[in-house]
Short mmCIF file of C-alpha atoms in Angstrom, two decimals:
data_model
loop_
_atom_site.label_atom_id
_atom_site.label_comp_id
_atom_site.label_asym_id
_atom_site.label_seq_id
_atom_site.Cartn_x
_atom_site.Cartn_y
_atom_site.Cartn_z
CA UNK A 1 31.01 -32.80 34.41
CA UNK A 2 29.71 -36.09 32.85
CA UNK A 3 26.41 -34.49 32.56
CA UNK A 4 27.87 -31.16 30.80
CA UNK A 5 29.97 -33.11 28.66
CA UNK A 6 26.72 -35.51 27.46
CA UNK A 7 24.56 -32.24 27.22
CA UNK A 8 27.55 -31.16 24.80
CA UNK A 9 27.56 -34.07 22.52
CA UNK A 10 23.84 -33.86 22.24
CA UNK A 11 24.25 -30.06 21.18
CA UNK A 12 26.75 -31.01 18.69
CA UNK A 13 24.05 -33.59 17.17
CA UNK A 14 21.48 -31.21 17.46
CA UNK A 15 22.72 -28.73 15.44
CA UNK A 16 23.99 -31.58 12.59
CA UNK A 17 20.21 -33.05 12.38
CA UNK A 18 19.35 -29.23 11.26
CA UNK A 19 21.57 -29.14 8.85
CA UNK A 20 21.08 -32.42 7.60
CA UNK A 21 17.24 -32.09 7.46
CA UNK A 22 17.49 -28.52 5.78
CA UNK A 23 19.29 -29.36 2.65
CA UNK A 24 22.94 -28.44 3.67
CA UNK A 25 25.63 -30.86 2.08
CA UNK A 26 27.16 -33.37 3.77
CA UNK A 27 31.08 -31.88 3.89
CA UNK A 28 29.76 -28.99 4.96
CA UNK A 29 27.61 -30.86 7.93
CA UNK A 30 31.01 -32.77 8.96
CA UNK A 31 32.85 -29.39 8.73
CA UNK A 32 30.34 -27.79 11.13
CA UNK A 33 30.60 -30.58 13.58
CA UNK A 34 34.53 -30.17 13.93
CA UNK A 35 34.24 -26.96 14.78
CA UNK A 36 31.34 -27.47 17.28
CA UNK A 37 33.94 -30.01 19.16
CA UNK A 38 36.16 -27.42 19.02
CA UNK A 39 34.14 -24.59 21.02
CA UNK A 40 32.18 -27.48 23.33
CA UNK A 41 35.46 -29.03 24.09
CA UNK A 42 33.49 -32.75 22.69
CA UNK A 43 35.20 -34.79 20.04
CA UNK A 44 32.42 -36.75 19.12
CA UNK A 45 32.50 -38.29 14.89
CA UNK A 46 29.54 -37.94 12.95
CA UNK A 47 28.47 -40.45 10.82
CA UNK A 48 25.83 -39.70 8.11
CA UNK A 49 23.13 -41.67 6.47
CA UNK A 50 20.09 -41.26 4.71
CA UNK A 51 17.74 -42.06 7.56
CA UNK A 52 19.34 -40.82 10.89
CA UNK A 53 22.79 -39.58 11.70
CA UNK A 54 25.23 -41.17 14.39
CA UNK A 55 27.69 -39.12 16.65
CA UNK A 56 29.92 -41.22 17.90
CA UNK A 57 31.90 -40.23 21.38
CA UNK A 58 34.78 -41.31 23.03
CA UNK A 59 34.18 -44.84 24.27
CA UNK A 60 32.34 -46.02 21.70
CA UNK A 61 29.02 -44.14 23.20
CA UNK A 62 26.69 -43.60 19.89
CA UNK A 63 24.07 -41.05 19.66
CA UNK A 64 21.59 -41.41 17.22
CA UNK A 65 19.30 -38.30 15.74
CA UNK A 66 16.77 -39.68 13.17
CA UNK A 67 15.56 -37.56 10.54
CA UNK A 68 16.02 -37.26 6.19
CA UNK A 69 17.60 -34.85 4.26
CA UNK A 70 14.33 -34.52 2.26
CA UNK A 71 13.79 -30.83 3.00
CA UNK A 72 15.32 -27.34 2.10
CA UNK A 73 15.33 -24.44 4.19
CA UNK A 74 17.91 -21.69 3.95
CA UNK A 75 17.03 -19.64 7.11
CA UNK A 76 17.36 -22.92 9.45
CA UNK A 77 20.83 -23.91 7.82
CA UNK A 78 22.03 -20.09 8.13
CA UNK A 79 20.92 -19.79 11.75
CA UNK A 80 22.42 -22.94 12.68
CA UNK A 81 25.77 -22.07 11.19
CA UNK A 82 25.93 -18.27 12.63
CA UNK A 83 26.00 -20.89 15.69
CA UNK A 84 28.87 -22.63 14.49
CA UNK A 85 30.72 -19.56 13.36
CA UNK A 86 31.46 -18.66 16.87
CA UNK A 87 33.27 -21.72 17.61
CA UNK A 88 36.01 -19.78 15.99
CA UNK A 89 36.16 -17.25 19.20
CA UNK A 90 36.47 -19.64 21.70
CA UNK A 91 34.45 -21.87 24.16
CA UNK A 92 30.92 -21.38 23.31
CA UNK A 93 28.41 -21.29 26.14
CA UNK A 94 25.95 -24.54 25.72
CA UNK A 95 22.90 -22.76 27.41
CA UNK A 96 23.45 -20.34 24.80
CA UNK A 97 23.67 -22.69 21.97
CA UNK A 98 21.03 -24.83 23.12
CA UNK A 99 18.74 -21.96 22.92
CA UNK A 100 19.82 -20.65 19.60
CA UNK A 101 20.04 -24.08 17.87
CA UNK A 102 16.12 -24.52 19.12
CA UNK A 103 15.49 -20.82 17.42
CA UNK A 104 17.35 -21.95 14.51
CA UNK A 105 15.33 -25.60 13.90
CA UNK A 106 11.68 -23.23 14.13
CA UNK A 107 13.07 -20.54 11.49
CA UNK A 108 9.56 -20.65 9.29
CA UNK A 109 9.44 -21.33 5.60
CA UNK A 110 8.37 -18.81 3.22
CA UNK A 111 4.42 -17.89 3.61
CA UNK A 112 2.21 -19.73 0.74
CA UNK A 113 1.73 -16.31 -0.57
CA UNK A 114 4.93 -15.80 -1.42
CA UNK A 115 5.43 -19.49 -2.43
CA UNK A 116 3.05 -19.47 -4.93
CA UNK A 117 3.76 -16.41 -6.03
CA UNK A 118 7.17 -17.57 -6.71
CA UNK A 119 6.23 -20.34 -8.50
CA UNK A 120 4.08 -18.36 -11.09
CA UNK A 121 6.95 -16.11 -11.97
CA UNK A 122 9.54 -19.46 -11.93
CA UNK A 123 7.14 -21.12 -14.22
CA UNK A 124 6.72 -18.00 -16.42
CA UNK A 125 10.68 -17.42 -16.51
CA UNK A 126 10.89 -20.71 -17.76
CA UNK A 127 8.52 -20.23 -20.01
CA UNK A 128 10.34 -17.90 -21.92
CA UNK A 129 14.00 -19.08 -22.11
CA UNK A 130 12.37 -22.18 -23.51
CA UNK A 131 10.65 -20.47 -26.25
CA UNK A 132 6.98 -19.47 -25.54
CA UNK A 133 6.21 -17.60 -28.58
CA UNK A 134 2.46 -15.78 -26.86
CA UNK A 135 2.24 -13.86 -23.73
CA UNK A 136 -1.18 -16.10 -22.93
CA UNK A 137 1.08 -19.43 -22.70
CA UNK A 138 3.68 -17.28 -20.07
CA UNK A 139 0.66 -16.56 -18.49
CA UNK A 140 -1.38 -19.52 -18.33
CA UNK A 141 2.16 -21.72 -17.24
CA UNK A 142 2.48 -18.97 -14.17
CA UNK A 143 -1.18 -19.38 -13.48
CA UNK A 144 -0.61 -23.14 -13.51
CA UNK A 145 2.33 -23.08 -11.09
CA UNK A 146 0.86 -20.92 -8.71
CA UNK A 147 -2.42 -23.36 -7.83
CA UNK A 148 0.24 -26.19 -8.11
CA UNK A 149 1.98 -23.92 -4.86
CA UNK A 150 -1.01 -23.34 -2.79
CA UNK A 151 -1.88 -27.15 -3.66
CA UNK A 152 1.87 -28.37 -2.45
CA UNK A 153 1.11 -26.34 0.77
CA UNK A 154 -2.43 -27.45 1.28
CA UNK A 155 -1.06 -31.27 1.09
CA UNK A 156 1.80 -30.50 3.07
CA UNK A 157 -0.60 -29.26 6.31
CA UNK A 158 -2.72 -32.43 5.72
CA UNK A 159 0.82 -33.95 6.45
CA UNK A 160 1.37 -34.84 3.16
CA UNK A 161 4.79 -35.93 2.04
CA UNK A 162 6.98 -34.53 -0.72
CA UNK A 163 5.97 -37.22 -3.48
CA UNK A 164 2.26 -36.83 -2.43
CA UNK A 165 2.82 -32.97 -2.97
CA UNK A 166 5.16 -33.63 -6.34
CA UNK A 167 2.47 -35.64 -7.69
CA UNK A 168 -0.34 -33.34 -6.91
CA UNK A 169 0.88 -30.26 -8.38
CA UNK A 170 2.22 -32.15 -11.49
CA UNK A 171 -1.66 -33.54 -11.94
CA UNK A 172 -2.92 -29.65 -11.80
CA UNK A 173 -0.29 -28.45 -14.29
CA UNK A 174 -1.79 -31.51 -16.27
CA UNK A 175 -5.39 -30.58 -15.53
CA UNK A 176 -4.47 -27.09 -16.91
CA UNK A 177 -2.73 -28.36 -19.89
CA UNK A 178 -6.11 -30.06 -20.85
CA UNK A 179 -7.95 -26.74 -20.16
CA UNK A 180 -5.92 -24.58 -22.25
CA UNK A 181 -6.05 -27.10 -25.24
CA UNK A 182 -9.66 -26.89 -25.20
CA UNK A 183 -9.26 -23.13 -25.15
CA UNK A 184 -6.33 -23.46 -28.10
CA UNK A 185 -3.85 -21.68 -26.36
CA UNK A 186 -0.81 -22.35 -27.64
CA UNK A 187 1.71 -25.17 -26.71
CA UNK A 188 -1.10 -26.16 -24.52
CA UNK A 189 0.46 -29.65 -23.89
CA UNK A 190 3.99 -28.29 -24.05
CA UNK A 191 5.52 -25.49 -21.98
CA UNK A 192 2.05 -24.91 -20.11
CA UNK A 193 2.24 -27.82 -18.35
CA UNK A 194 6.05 -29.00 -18.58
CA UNK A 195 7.13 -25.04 -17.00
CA UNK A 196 5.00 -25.51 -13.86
CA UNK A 197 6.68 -29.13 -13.34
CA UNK A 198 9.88 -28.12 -13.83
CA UNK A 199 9.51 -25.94 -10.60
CA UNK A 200 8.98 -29.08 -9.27
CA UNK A 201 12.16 -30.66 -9.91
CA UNK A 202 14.30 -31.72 -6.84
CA UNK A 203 17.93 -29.96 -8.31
CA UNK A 204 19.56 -29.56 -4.62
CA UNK A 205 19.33 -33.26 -4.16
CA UNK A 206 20.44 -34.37 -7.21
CA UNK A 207 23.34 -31.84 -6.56
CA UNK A 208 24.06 -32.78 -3.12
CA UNK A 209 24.01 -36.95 -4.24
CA UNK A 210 26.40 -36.14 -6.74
CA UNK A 211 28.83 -34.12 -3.99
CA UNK A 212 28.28 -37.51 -1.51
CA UNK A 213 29.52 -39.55 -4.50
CA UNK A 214 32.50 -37.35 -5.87
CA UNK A 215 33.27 -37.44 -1.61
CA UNK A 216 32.81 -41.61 -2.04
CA UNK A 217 29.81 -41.71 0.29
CA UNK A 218 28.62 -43.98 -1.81
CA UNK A 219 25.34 -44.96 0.01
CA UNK A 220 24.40 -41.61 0.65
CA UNK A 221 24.98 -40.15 -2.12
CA UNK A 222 23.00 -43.08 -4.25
CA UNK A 223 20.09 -42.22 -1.44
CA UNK A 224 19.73 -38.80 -2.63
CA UNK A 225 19.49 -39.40 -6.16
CA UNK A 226 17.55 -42.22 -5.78
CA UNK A 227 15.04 -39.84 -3.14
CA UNK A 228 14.85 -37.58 -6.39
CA UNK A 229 14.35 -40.26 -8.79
CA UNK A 230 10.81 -40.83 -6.89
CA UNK A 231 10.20 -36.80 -6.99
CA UNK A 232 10.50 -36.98 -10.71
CA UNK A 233 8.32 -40.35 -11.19
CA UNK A 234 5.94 -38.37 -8.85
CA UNK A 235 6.14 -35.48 -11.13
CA UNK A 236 5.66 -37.46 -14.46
CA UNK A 237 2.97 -39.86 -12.94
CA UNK A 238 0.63 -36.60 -11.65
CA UNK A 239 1.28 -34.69 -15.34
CA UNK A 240 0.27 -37.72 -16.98
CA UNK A 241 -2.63 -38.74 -15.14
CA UNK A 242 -3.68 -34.86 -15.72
CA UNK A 243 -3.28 -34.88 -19.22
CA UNK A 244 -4.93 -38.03 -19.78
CA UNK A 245 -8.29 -36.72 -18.30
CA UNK A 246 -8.47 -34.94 -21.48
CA UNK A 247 -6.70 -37.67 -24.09
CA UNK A 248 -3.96 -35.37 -24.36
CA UNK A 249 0.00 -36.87 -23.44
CA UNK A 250 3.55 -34.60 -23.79
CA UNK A 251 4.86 -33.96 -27.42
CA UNK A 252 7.92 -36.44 -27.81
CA UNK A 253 10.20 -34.76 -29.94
CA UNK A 254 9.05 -31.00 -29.30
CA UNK A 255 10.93 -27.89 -28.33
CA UNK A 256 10.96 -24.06 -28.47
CA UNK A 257 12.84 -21.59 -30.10
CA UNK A 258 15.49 -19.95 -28.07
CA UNK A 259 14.83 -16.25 -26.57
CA UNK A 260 16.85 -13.39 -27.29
CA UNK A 261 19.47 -13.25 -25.31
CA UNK A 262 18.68 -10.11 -23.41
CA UNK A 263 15.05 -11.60 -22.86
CA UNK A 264 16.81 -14.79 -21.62
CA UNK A 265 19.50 -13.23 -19.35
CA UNK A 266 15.96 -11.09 -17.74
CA UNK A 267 14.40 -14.26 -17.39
CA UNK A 268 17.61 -15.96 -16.00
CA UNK A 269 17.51 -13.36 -13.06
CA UNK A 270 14.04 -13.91 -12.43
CA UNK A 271 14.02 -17.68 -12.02
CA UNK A 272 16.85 -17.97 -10.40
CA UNK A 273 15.31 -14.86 -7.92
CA UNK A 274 12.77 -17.23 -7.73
CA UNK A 275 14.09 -20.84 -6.34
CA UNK A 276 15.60 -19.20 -3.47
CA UNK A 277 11.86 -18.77 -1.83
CA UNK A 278 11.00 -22.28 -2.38
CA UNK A 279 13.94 -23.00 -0.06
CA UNK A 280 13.45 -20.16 1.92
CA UNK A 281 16.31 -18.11 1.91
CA UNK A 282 16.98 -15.01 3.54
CA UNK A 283 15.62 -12.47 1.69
CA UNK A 284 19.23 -10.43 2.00
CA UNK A 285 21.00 -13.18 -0.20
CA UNK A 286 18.87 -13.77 -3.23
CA UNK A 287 20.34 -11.33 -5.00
CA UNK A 288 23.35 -13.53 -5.05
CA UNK A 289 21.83 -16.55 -7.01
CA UNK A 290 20.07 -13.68 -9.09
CA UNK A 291 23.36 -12.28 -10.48
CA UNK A 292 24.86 -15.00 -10.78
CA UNK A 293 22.09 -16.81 -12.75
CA UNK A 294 22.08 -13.79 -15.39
CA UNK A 295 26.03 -14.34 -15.78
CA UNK A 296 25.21 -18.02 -16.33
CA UNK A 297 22.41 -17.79 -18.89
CA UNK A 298 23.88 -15.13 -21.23
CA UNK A 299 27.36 -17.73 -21.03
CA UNK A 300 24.69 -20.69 -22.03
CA UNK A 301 22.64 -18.61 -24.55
CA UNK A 302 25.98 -17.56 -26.77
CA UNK A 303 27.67 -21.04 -26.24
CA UNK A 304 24.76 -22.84 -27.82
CA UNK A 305 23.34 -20.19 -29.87
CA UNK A 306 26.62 -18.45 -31.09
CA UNK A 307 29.02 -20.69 -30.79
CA UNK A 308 26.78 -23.77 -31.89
CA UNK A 309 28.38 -26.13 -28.61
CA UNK A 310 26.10 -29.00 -27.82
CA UNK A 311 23.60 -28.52 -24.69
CA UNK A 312 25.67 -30.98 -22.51
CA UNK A 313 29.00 -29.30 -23.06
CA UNK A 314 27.26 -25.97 -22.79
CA UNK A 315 25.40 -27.33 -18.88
CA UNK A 316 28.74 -27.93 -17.97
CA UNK A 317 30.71 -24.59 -18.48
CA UNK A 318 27.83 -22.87 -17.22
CA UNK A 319 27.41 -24.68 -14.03
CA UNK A 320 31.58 -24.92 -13.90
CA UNK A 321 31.40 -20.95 -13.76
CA UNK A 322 28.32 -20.86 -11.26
CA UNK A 323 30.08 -23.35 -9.06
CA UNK A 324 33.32 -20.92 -9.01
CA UNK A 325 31.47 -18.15 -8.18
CA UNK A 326 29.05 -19.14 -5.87
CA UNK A 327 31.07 -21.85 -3.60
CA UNK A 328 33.24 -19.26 -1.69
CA UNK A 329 29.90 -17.18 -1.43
CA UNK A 330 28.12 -19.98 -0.16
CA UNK A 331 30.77 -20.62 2.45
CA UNK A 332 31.02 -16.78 3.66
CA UNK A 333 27.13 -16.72 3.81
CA UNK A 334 26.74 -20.28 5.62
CA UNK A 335 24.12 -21.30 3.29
CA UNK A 336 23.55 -24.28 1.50
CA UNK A 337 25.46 -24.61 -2.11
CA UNK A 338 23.32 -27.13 -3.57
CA UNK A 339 20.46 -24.85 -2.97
CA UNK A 340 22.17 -21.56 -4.34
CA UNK A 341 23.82 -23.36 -7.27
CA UNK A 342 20.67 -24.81 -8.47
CA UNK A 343 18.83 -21.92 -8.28
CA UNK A 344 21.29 -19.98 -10.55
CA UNK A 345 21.40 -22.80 -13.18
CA UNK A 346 18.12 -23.95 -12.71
CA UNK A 347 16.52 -23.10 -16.21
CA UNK A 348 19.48 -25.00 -17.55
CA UNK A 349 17.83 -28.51 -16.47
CA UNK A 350 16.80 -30.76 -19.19
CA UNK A 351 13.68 -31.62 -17.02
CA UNK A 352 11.59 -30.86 -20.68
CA UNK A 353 13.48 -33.67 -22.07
CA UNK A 354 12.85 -35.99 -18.88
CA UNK A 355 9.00 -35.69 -19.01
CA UNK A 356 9.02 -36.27 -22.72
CA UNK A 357 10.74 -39.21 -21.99
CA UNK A 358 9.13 -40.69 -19.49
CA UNK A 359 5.73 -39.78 -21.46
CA UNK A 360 7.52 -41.52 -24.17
CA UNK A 361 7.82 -44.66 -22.65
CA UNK A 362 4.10 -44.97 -21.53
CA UNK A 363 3.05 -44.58 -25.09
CA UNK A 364 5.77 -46.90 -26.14
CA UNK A 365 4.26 -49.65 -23.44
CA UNK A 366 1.47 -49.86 -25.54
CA UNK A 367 1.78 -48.57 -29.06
CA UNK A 368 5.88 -49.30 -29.74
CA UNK A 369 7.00 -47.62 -32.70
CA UNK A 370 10.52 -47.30 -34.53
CA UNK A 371 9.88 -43.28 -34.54
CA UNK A 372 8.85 -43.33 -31.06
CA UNK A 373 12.08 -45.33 -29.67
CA UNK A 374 14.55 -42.90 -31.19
CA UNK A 375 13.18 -39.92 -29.89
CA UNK A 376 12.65 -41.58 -26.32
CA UNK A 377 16.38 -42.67 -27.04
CA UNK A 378 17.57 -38.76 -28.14
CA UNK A 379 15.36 -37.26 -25.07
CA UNK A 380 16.71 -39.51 -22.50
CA UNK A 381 20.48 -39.50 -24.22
CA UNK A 382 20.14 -35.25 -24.19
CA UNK A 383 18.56 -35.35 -20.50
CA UNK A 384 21.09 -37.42 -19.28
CA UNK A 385 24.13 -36.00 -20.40
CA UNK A 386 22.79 -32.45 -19.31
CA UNK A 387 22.26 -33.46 -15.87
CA UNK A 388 25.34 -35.13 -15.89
CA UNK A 389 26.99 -31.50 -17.05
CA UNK A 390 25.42 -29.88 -14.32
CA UNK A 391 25.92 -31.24 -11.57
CA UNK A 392 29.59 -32.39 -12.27
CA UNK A 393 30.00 -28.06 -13.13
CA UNK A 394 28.69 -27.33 -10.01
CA UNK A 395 30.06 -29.85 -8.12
CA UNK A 396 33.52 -30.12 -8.67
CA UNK A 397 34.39 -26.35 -7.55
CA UNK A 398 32.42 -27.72 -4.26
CA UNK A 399 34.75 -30.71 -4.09
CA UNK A 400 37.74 -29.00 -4.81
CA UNK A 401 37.08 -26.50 -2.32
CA UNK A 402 36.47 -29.13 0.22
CA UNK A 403 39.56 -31.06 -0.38
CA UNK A 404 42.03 -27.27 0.04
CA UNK A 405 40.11 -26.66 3.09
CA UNK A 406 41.23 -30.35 4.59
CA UNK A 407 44.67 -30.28 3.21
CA UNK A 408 44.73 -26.74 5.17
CA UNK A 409 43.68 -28.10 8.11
CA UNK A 410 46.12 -31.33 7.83
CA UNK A 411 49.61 -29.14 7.48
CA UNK A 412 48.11 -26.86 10.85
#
């Protein structure tokens, strides 16, 4: 029995290390783990942290798993919680759940085909809600993303890490920036090579820090958005290393005209359609982030276009609405929130803002200028605030969510 009962708690840690590695948040983790001790008859108390997680048993015995939470993957977290789900029914079996929970940690990501492919159409979506004004820039930004995809995946089999990856695609969309200013295709140093980085931009993490924090797991949560902090320096170091081959840098100061709003809500669907195979979701639930990511971007595009409200307070309502919708979704389907809510408000990131910022300051290192300093000051102020609108909209329906289901489970 001391055997079965150690086999158990390893199970139970097993299946929280998949999770934890494949982008799910942390409530959600703990939640799964309670009801794991509940069909393996264990009672062991997980305790998270950026580098490893710790189950600890009765008697003090820790188990330690180590492992990140630098990855995404849909399938893997949806496996792993069809696993959990039966915990509900009774005792679960633990040959059984050994052997699903090792089916569940190999579910494959999607095939570089498809990843690339995804990017091109993410890049061109975003292409057009921000403005491109010629069907060549659409095209050469979806062009860009899609050898910045085969390039993540080609790093990532030479074991490359995230940043190395990050940085890598960023220089390309760079490279191509230079390339299509030669061939004066317009905003050549604008959206063709800020669209292709914003795919790049690591939303569930800055979502899932900000759900650690609002939960007061302080060092976790600070972790996370620190872990995307280096994505985005990644990101801005490869586009401007790119764009420098050819003495270009990123317009501080520029932006495009807004899309009609049936061109934006189109364009909406399609970006958000397209996140979901970065993190490879089931291919059954994307139309859920699709939907919702049209609702989202015709609510944006007529509270800052008809109804004038600034771009934070706009990010906010937005993401407040996506959260609503999509947190009970995300429950029933076992998937990861952070994932589906940033794919349905992912045009909605100021990451335009962020590169022009961070360009800004480069140039400002070296040539300072009044001018310069208040638009890196109105970039950073407008980036900020947006992100800040975004991920406390899609967070607090999370954390309210969270706290109803505890209270629940206190009064039972």
């Amino acid at each position: 029995m001391p055997t079965e009962g150690a086999d158990a708690n390893d199970l139970v840690l097993d299946a929280a290390a998949v999770l934890h590695a494949s982008g799910q948040s942390t409530g959600m983790t703990l939640a799964a783990v309670d009801r794991l001790n509940q069909g393996l008859s264990t009672a062991g108390t997980l305790i998270p942290s950026w580098a490893s997680l710790q189950l600890v048993g009765p008697g003090g015995a820790v188990r330690v798993a180590a492992g990140s939470p630098t990855g995404i993957n849909m399938r893997r977290v949806a496996a792993t919680m069809t696993v959990v789900d039966r915990a509900q029914d009774g005792p679960l079996d633990p040959g059984a759940v050994r052997d699903e929970l090792a089916s569940a940690s190999t579910q494959p990501v999607s095939s570089t085909l498809l990843f690339s492919g995804a990017c091109a159409t993410g890049a061109g979506a975003l292409a057009v809600i921000f403005g491109a004004q010629h069907p060549a820039v659409v095209l050469v930004a979806a062009l860009s993303a899609a050898l910045g995809g085969l390039a993540r995946r080609a790093v990532g089999r030479l074991h490359g890490e995230a940043l190395t990856q990050a940085f890598v695609a960023a220089m390309i969309a760079g490279l191509v920036g230079v390339v299509a200013d030669r061939l004066h295709v317009g905003d050549a140093t604008g959206l063709v090579v800020l669209c292709p980085a914003m795919v790049l931009v690591p939303g569930p993490h800055i979502l899932n820090g900000a759900l650690d924090l609002l939960s007061l797991r302080v060092s976790l949560g600070l972790a996370r958005l620190g872990y995307a902090a280096l994505v985005l320096t990644a990101i801005a170091a490869g586009l401007i290393l790119g764009l420098a081959a050819g003495g270009l840098d990123i317009a501080v100061g520029q932006s495009g005209a807004p899309a009609p709003v049936a061109l934006d809500v189109v364009a909406g669907g399609v970006a958000a359609g397209s996140y979901p195979i970065f993190f490879s979701m089931p291919y059954r639930m994307i139309v859920w982030p699709v939907a919702v990511g049209m609702l989202v971007h015709a609510a944006h595009w007529w509270a800052t276009v008809a109804w004038h409200v600034d771009l934070a307070t706009a990010a906010f309502l937005s993401a407040l609405i996506a959260g609503v919708l999509l947190v009970p979704i995300a429950h029933h389907l076992r998937i990861p929130f952070a994932a589906i809510g940033f794919a349905s408000v992912v045009a909605l990131v100021p990451g335009v803002y962020v590169f022009r910022m961070l360009s800004g300051l480069v140039r400002f290192a070296s040539a300072p200028t009044p001018d310069l300093l208040t638009a890196l000051a109105s970039d950073g102020a407008v980036a900020a605030l947006v992100v800040a609108g975004l991920a406390s909209g899609l967070a607090l329906p999370m954390h309210a969510y969270a706290v109803a289901t505890a209270n629940r489970v206190t009064r039972a």
